[in-house]
Coordinates of C-alpha atoms in Angstrom, one line a residue:
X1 CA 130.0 73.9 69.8
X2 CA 132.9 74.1 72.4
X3 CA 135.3 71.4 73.7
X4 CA 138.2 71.7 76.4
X5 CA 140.6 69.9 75.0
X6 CA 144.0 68.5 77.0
X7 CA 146.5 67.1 75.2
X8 CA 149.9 65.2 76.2
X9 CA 153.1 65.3 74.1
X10 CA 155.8 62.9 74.3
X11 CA 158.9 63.9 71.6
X12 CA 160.7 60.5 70.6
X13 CA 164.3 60.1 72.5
X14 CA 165.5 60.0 69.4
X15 CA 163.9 62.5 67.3
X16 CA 166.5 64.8 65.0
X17 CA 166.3 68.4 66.9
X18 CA 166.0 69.7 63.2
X19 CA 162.6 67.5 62.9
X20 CA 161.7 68.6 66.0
X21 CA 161.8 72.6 65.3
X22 CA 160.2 72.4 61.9
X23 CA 157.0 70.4 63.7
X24 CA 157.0 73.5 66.6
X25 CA 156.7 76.0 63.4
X26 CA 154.5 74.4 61.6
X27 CA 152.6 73.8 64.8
X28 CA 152.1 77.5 65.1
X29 CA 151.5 78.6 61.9
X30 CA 148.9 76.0 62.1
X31 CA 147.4 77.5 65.3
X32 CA 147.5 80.6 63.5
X33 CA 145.4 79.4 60.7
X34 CA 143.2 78.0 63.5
X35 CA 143.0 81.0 65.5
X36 CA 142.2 83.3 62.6
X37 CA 138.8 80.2 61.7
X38 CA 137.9 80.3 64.9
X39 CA 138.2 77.0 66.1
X40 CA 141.5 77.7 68.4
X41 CA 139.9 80.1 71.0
X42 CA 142.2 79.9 74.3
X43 CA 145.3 77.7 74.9
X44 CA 147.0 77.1 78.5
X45 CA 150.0 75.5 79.4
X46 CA 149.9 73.2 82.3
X47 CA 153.6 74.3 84.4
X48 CA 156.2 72.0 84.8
X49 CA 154.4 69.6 82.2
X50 CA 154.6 69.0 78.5
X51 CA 150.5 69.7 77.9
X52 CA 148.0 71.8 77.7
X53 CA 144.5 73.1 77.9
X54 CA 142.4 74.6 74.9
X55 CA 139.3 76.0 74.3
X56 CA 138.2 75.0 71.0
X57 CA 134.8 75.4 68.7
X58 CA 134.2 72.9 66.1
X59 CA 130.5 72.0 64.6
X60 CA 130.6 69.1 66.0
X61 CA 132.9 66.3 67.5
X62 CA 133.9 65.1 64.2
X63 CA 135.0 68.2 62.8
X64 CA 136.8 68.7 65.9
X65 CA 138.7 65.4 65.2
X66 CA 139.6 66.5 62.3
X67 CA 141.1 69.8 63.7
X68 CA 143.2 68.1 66.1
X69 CA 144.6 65.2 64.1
X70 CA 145.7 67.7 61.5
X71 CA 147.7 69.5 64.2
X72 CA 151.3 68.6 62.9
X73 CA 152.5 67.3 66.3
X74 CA 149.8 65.2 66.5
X75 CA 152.0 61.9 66.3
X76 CA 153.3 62.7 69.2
X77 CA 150.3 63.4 71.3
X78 CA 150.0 60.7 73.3
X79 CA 146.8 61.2 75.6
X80 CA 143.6 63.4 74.5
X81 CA 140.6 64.5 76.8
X82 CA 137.8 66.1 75.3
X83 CA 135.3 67.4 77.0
X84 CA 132.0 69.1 75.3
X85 CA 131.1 71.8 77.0
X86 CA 127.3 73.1 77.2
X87 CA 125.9 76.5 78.0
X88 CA 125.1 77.3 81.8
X89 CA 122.8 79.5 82.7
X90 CA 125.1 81.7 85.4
X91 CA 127.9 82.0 82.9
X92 CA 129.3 85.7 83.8
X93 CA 129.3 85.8 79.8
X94 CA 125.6 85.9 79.7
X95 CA 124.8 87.2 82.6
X96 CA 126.9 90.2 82.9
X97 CA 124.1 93.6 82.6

């Protein structure tokens, strides 16, 4: 199954820049890992904003709930839309001859 996902991050005023760079590597190695399962298929920034868009396959909404609040920055993701997403029948994907 596939989601779009958005999620918001919000780093503490006060957070130790140390703190702050190990959770960006282990965020990535952690994508990695994710990327490599299958279950972190695109990611966009959003300019000028501290979020993003992802394309993400789970089996279902509870594994993909799991996924995300493993993320290491999840403590500081602060708003999370998630929408399923469902097959259409013009997708260019399926279409395409």
């Amino acid at each position: 199954m596939e989601f779009l996902v958005n999620i918001k991050l919000r780093w503490s005023d006060d957070m130790d820049p140390e703190l702050k760079a190990k959770v960006i590597r282990d965020e990535r190695a952690h994508a990695a890992e994710l990327i490599k399962e299958g279950h972190l298929v695109r990611m966009w920034r959003v300019p000028c904003r501290f979020e993003n868009w992802g394309l993400w396959r789970a089996a279902d909404a509870t594994q993909l709930h799991e996924i995300i609040t493993s993320l290491p920055a999840n403590p500081w993701m602060y708003d999370i839309d998630v929408l399923p997403l469902a097959k259409h029948p013009v997708d260019p994907i399926h279409t395409a001859a």
